[in-house]
PDB file of C-alpha atoms in Angstrom:
ATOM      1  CA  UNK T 300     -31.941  49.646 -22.452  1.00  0.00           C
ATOM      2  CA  UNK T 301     -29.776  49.443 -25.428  1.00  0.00           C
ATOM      3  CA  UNK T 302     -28.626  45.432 -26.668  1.00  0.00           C
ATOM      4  CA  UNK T 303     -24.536  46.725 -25.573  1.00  0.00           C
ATOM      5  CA  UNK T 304     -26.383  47.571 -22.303  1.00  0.00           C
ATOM      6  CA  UNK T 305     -28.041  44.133 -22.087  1.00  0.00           C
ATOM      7  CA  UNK T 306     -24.998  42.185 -23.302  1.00  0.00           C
ATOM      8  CA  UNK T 307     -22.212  44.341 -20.972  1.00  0.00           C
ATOM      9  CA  UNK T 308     -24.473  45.397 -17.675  1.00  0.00           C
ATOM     10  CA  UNK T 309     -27.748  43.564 -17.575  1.00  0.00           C
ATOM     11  CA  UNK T 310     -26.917  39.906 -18.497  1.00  0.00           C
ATOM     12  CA  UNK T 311     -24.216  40.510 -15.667  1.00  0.00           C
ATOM     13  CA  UNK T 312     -26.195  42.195 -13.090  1.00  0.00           C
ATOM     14  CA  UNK T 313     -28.309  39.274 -14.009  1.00  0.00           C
ATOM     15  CA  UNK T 314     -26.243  36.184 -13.666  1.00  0.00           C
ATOM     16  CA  UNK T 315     -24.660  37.919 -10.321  1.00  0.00           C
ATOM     17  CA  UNK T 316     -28.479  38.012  -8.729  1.00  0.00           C
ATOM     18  CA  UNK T 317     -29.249  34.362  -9.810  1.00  0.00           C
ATOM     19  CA  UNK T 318     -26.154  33.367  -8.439  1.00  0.00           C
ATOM     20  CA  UNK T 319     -26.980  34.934  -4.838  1.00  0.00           C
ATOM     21  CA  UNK T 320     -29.684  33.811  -4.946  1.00  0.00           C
ATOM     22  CA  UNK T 321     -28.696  30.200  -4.947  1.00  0.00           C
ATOM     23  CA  UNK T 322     -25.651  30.799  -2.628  1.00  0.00           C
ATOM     24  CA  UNK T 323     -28.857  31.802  -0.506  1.00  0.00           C
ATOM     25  CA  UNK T 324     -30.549  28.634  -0.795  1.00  0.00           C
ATOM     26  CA  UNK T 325     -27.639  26.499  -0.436  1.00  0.00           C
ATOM     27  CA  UNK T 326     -23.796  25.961  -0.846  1.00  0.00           C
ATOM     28  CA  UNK T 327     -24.343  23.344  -3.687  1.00  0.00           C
ATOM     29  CA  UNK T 328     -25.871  24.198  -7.501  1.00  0.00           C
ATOM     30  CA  UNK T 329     -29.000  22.498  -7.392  1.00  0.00           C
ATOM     31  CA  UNK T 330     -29.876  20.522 -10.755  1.00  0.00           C
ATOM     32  CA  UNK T 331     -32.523  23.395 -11.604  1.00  0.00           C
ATOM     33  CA  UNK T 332     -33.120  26.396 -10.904  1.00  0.00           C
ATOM     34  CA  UNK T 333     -36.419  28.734 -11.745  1.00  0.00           C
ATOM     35  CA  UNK T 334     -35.877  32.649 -12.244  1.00  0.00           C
ATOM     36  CA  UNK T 335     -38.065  35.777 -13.128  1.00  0.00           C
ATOM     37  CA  UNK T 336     -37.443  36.699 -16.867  1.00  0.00           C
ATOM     38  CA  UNK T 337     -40.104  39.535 -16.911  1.00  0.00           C
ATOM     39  CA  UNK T 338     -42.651  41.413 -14.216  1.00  0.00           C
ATOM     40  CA  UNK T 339     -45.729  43.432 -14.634  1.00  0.00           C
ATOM     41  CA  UNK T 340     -46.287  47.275 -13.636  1.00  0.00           C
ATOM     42  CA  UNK T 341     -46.910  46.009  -9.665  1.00  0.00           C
ATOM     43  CA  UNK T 342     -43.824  43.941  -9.515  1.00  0.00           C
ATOM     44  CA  UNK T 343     -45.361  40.763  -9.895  1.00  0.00           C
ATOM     45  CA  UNK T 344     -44.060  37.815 -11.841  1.00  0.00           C
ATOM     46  CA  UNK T 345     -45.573  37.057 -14.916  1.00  0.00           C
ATOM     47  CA  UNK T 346     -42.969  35.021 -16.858  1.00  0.00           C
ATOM     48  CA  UNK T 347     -40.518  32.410 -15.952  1.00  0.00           C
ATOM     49  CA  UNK T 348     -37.715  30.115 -17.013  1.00  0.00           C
ATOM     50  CA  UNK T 349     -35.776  27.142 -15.549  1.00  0.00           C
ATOM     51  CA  UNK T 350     -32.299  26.551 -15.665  1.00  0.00           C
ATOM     52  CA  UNK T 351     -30.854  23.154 -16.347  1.00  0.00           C
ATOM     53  CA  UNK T 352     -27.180  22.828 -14.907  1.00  0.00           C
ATOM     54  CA  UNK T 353     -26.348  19.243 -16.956  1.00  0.00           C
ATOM     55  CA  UNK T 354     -23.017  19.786 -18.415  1.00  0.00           C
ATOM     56  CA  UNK T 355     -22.274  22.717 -16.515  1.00  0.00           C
ATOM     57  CA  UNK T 356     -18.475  22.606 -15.228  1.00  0.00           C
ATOM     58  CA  UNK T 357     -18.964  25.331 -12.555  1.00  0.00           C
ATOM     59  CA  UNK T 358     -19.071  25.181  -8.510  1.00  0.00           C
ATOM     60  CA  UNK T 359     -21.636  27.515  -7.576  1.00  0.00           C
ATOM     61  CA  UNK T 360     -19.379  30.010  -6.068  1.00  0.00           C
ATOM     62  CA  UNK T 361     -16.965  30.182  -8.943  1.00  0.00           C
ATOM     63  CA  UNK T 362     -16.725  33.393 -11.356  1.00  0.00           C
ATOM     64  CA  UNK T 363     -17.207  30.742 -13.594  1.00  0.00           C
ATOM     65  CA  UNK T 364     -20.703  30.040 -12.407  1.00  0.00           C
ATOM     66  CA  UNK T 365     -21.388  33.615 -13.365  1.00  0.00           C
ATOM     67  CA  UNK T 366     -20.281  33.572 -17.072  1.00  0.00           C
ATOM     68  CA  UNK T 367     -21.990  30.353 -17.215  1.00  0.00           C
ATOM     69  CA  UNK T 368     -24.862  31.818 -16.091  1.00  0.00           C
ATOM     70  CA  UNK T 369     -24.526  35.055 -18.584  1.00  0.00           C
ATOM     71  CA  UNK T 370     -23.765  33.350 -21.499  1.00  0.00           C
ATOM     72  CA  UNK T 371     -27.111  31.471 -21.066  1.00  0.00           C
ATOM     73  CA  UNK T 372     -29.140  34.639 -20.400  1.00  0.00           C
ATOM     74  CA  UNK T 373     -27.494  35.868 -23.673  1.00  0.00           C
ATOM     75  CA  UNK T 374     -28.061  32.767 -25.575  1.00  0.00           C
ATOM     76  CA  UNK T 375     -32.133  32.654 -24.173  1.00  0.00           C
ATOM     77  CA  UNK T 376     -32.603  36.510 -25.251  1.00  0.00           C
ATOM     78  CA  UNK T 377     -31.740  36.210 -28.556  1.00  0.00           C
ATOM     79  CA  UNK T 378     -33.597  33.009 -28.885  1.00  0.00           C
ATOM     80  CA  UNK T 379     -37.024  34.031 -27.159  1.00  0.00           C
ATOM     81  CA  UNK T 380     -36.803  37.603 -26.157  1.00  0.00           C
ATOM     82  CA  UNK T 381     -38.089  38.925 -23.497  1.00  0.00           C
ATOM     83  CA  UNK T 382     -36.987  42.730 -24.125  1.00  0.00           C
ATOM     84  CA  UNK T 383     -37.776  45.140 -26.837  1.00  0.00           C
ATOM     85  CA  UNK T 384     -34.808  44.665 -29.194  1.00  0.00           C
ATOM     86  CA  UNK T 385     -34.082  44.794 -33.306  1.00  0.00           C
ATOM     87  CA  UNK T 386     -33.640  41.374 -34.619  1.00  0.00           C
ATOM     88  CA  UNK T 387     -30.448  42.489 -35.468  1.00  0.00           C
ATOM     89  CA  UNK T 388     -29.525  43.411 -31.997  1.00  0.00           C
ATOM     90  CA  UNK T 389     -30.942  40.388 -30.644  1.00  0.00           C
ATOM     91  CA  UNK T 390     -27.696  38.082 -33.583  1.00  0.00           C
ATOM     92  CA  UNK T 391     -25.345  40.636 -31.766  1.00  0.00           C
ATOM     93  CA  UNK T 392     -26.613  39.243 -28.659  1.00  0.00           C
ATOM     94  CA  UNK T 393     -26.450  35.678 -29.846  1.00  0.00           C
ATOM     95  CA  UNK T 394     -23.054  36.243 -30.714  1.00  0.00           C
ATOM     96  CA  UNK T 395     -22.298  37.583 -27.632  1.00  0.00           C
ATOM     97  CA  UNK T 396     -23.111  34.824 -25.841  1.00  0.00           C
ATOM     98  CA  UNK T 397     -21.055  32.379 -28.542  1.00  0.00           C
ATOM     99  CA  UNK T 398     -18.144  34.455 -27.734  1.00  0.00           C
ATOM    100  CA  UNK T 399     -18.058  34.394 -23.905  1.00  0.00           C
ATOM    101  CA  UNK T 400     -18.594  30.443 -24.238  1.00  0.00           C
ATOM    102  CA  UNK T 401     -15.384  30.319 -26.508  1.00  0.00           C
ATOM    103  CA  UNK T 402     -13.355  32.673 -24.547  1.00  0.00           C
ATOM    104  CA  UNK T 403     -14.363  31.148 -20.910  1.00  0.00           C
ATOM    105  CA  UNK T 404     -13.651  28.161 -22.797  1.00  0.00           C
ATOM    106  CA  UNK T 405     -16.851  26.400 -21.348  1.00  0.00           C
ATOM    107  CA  UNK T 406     -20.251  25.104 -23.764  1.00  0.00           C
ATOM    108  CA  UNK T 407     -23.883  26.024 -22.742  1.00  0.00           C
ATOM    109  CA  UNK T 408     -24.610  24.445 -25.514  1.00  0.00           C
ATOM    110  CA  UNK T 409     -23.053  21.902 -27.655  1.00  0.00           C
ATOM    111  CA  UNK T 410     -20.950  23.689 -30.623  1.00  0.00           C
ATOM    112  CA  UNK T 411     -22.657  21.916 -33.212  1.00  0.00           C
ATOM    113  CA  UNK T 412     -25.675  23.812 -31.956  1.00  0.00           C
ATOM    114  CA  UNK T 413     -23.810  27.322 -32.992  1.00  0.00           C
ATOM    115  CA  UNK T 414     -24.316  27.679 -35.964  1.00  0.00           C
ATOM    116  CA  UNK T 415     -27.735  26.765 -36.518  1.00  0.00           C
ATOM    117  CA  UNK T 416     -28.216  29.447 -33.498  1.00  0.00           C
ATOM    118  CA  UNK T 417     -26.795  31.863 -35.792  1.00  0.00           C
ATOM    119  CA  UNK T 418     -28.935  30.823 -38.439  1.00  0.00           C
ATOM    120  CA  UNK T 419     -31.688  31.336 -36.714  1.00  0.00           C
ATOM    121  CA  UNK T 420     -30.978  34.973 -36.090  1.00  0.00           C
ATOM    122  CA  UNK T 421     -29.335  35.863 -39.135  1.00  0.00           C
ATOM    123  CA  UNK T 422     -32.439  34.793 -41.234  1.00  0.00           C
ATOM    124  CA  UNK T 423     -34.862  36.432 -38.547  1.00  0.00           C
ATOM    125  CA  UNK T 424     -32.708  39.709 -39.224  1.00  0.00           C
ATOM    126  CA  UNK T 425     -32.375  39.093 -43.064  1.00  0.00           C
ATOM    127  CA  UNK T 426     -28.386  39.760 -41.997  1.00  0.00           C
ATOM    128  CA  UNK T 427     -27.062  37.316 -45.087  1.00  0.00           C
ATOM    129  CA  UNK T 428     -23.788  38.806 -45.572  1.00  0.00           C
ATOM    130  CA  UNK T 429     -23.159  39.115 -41.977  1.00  0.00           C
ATOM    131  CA  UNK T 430     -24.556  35.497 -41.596  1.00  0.00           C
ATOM    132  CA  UNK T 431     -21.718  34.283 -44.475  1.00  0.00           C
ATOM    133  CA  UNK T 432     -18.779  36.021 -42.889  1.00  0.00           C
ATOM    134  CA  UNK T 433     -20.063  34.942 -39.376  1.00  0.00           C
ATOM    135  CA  UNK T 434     -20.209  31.259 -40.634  1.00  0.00           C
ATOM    136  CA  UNK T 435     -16.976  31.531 -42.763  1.00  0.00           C
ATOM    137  CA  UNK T 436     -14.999  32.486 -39.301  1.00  0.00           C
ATOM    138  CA  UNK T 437     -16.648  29.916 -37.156  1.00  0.00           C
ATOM    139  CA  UNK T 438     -15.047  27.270 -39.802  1.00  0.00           C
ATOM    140  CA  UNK T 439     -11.682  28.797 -38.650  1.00  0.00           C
ATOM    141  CA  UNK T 440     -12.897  28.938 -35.053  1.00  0.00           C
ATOM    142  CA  UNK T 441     -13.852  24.882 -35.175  1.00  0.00           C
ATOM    143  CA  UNK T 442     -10.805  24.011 -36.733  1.00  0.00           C
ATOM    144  CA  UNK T 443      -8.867  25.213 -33.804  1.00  0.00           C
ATOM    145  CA  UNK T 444     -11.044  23.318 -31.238  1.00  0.00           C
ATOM    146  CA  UNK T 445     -10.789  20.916 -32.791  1.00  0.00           C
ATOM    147  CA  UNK T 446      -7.050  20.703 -33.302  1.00  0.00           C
ATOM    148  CA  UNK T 447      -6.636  21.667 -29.656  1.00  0.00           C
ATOM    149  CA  UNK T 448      -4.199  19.452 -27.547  1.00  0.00           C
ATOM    150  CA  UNK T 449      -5.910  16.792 -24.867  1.00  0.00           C
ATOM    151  CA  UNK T 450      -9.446  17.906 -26.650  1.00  0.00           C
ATOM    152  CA  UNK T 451     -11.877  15.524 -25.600  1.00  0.00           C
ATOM    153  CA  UNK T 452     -13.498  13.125 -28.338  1.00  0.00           C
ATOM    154  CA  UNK T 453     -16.560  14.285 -27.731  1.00  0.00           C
ATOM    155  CA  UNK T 454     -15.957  18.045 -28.393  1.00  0.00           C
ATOM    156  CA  UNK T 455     -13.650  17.212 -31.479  1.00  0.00           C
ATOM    157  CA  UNK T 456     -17.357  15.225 -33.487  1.00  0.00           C
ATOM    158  CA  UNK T 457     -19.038  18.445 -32.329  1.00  0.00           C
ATOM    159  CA  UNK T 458     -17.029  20.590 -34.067  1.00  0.00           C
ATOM    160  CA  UNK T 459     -16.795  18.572 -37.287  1.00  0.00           C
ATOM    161  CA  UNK T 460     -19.926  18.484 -37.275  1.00  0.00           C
ATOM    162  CA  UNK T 461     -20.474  22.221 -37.010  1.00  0.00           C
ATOM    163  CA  UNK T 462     -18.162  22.887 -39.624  1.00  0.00           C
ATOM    164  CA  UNK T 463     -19.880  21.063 -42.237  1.00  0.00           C
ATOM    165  CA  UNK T 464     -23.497  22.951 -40.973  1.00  0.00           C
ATOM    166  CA  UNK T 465     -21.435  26.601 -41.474  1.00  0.00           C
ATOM    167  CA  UNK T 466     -20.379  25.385 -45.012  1.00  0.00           C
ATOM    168  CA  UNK T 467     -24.034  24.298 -45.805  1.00  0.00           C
ATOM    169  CA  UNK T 468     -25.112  27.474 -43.981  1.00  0.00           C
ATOM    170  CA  UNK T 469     -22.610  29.889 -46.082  1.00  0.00           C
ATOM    171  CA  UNK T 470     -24.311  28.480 -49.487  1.00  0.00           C
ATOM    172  CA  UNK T 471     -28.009  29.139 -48.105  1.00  0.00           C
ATOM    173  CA  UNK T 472     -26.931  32.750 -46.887  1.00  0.00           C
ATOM    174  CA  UNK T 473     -25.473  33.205 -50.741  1.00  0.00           C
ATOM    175  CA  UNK T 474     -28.500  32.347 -52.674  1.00  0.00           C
ATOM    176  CA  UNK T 475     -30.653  34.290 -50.491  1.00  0.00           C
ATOM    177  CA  UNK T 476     -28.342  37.348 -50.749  1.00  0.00           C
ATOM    178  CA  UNK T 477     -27.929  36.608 -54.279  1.00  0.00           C
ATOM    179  CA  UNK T 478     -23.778  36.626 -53.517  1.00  0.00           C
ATOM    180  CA  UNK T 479     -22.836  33.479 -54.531  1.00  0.00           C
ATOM    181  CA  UNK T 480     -18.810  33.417 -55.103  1.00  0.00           C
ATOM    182  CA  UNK T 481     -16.153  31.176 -54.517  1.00  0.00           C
ATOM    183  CA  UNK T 482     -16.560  30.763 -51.131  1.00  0.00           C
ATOM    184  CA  UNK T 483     -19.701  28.833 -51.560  1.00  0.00           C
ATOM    185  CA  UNK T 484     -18.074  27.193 -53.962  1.00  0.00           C
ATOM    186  CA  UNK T 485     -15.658  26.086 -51.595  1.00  0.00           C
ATOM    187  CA  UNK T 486     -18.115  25.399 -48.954  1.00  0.00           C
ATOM    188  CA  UNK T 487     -20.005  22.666 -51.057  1.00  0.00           C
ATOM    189  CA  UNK T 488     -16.778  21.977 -52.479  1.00  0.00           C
ATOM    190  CA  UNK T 489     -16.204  20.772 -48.715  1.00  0.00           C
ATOM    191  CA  UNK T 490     -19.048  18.658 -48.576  1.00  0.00           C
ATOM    192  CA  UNK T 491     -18.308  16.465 -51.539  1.00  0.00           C
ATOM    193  CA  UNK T 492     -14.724  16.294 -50.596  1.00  0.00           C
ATOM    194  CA  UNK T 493     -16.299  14.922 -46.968  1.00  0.00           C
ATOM    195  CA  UNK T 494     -18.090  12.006 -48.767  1.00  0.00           C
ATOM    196  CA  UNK T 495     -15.552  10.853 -51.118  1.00  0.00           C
ATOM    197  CA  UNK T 496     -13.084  10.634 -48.446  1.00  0.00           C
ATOM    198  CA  UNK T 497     -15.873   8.272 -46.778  1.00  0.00           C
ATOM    199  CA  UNK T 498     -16.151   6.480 -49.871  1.00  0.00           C
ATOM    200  CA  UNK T 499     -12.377   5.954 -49.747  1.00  0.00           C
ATOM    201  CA  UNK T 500     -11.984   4.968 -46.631  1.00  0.00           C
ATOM    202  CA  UNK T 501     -14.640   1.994 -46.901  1.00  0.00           C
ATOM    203  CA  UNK T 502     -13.165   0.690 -49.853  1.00  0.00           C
ATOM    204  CA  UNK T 503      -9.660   0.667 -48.589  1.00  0.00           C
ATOM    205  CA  UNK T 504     -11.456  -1.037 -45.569  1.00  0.00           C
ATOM    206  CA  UNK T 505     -13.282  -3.388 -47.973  1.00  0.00           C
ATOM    207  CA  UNK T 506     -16.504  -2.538 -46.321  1.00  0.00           C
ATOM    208  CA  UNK T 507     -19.485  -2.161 -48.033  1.00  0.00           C
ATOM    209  CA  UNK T 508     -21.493   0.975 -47.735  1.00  0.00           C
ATOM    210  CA  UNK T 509     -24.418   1.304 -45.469  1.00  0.00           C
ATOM    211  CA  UNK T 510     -23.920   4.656 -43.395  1.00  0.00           C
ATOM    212  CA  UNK T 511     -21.994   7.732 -43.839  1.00  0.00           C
ATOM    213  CA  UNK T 512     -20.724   9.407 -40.470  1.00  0.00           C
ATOM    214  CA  UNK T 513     -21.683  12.715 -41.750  1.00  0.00           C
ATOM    215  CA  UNK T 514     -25.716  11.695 -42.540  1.00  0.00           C
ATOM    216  CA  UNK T 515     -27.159  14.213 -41.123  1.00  0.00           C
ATOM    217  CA  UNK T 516     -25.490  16.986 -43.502  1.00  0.00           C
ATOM    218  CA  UNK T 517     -25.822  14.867 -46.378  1.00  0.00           C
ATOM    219  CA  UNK T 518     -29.816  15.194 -45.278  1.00  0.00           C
ATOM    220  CA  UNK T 519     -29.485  18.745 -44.557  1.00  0.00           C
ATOM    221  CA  UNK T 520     -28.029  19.298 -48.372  1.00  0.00           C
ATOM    222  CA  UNK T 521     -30.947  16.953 -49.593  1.00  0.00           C
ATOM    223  CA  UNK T 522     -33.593  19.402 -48.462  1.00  0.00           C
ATOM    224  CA  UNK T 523     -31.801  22.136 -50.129  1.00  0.00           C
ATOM    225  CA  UNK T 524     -31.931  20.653 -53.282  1.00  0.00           C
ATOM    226  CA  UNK T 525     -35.026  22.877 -54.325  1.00  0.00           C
ATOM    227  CA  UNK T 526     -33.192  25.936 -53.403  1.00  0.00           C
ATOM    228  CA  UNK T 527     -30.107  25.100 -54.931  1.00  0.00           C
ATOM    229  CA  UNK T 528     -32.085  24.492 -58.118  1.00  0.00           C
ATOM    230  CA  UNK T 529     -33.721  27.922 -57.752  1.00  0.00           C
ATOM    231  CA  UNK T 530     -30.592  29.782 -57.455  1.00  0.00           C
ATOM    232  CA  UNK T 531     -29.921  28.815 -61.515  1.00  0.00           C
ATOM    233  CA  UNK T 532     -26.447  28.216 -60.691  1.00  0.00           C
ATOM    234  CA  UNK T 533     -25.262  25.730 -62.642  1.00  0.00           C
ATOM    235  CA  UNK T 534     -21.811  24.926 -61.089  1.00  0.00           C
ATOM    236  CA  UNK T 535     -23.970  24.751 -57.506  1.00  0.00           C
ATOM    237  CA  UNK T 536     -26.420  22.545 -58.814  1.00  0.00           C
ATOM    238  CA  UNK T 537     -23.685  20.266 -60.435  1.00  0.00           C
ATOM    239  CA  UNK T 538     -21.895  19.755 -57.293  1.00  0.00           C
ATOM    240  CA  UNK T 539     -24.707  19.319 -55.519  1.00  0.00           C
ATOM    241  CA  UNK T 540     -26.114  16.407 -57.517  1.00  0.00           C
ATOM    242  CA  UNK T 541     -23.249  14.894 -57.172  1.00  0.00           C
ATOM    243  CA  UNK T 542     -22.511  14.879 -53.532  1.00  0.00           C
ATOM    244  CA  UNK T 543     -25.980  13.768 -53.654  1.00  0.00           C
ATOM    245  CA  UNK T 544     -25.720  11.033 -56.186  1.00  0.00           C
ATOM    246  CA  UNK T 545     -22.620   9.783 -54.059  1.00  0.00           C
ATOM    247  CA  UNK T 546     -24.884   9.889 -50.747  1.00  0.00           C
ATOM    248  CA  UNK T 547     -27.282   7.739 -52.092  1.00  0.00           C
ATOM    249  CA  UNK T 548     -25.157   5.205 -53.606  1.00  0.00           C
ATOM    250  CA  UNK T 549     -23.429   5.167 -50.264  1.00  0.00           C
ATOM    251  CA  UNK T 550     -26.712   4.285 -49.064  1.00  0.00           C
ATOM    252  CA  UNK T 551     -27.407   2.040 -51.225  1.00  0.00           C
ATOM    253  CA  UNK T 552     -30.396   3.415 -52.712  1.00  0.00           C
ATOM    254  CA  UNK T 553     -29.820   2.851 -56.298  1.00  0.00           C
ATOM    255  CA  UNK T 554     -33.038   4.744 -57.834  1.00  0.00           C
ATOM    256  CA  UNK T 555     -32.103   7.617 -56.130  1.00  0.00           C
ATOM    257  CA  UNK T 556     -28.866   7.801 -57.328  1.00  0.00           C
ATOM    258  CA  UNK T 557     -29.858   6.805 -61.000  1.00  0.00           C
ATOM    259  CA  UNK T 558     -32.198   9.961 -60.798  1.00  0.00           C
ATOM    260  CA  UNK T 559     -29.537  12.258 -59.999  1.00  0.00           C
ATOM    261  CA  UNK T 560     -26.734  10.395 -62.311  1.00  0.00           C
ATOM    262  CA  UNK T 561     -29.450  11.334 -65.245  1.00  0.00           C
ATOM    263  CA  UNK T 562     -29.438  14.680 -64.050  1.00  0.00           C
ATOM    264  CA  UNK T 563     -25.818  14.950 -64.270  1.00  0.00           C
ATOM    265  CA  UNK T 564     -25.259  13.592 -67.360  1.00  0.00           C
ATOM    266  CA  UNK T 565     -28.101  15.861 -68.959  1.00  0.00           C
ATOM    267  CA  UNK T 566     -26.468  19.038 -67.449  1.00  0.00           C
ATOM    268  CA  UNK T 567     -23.209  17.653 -69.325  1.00  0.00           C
ATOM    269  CA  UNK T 568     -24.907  16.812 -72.458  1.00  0.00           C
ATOM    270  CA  UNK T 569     -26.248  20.601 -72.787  1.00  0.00           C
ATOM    271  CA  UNK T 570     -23.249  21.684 -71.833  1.00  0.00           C
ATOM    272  CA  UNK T 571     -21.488  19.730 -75.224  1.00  0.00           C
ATOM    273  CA  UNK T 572     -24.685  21.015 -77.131  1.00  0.00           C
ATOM    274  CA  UNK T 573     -24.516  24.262 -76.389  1.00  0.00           C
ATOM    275  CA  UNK T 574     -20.816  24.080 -76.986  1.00  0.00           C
ATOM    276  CA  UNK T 575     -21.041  22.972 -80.686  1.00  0.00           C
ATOM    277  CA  UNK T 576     -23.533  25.875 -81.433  1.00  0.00           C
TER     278      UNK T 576
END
């Protein structure tokens, strides 16, 4: 079976059989439900996997129920596979799965959790260019969601959330492909525009600083300090060190930020040496 097989025929045939067999059991979606993900050479179960309907917005006998159902197959194949594909077929199934959830217009999982889903397969695939341009359109793609009229709260802090995970995303993809251009740039760029605006809005609130909404990132980007620092970029590194510096004065951590306020203003003072040679 080819992946366009799996993603087109299979995952359908699939999500039509789990479906019956529920209509079978009853006319209401139960809360879980337990299929067969792979059989010996007699037929006989020898893997399984349970289905968790929270969050689902289906009735059971809706089409809907079946792309619900498909997308999740998709989603769970290129996560733990249970069939014999490349790990680049198994992103294209990933994204296959992304893409039915955004056109049905329904979430089997959260969108924040997209791109580090991508992530995951792009780096198992060592796909980095396809994993920048992937991230760099889901940007687009959350910006629409979340400009979207009557969207609910919820979904709009899920999607500025995954924004700021593609940008962070897009600069680990560059340094590993050894691409790094304006769009990562722009992408970190992004970042420290997200915590000055923070810092703004406290002050203009006369608040003092405790806890930025976007903390998480801010940790993300801590961790890859090291590889930011590998990469030998010096414009990277610089605004890096600062959005970190800002982070941790936000924090209120003042040692931390000293340590990277040093490191900033010994980047700038070889910059002026080097400049007067």
């Amino acid at each position: 079976m080819t992946s366009e097989e799996f993603i087109n025929t299979y995952s359908r045939q699939k999500a039509e059989q789990i479906q019956a067999e529920m209509l079978a059991a009853g006319n209401r979606r139960p809360k879980t439900w337990t299929y067969v993900t792979s059989k010996n050479e007699d037929g006989e179960a020898i893997s399984r996997l349970t289905i968790y309907f929270d969050g689902c917005p289906f009735r059971l006998k809706s089409s809907g129920m079946v792309d619900w159902l498909q997308a999740l197959l998709l989603w769970n194949e290129a996560e733990e596979p249970h069939h014999n594909f490349t790990a680049q077929e198994l992103l294209d199934i990933g994204i296959a799965s992304i893409n039915l959830q955004l056109s049905g217009d329904f979430w089997v999982y959260d969108p924040s959790g997209f791109p580090s889903g991508i992530a995951r397969w792009a780096n198992r695939a060592e796909d980095f260019d396809s994993g920048i341009a992937l991230m760099n359109e889901f940007i687009d793609i959350f910006v629409d969601i979340y400009n979207a009229d009557n969207q609910r709260d919820s979904i709009r802090m899920e999607c500025d959330i995954a924004q700021r995970i593609c940008a962070l995303n897009i600069v680990d993809f560059s340094i590993k492909a050894g691409n790094i251009t304006d769009l990562t740039y722009g992408a970190l760029e992004q970042i420290l525009s997200d915590i000055d605006e923070e810092i703004r809005e406290a002050e203009e609130e006369g608040e003092q600083y405790g806890v930025p909404f976007h903390t998480d990132i801010y940790e993300m980007l801590i961790n890859m300090i090291p590889q930011i620092e590998a990469s030998g970029d010096e414009q990277l590194i610089r605004t890096a060190y600062e959005i970190v510096m800002k982070y941790y004065q936000f924090t209120r951590r003042r040692t931390l930020a000293d340590k990277y306020a040093a490191a900033l203003k010994e980047m700038d003072n070889k910059q002026l040496n080097e400049g007067e040679l």
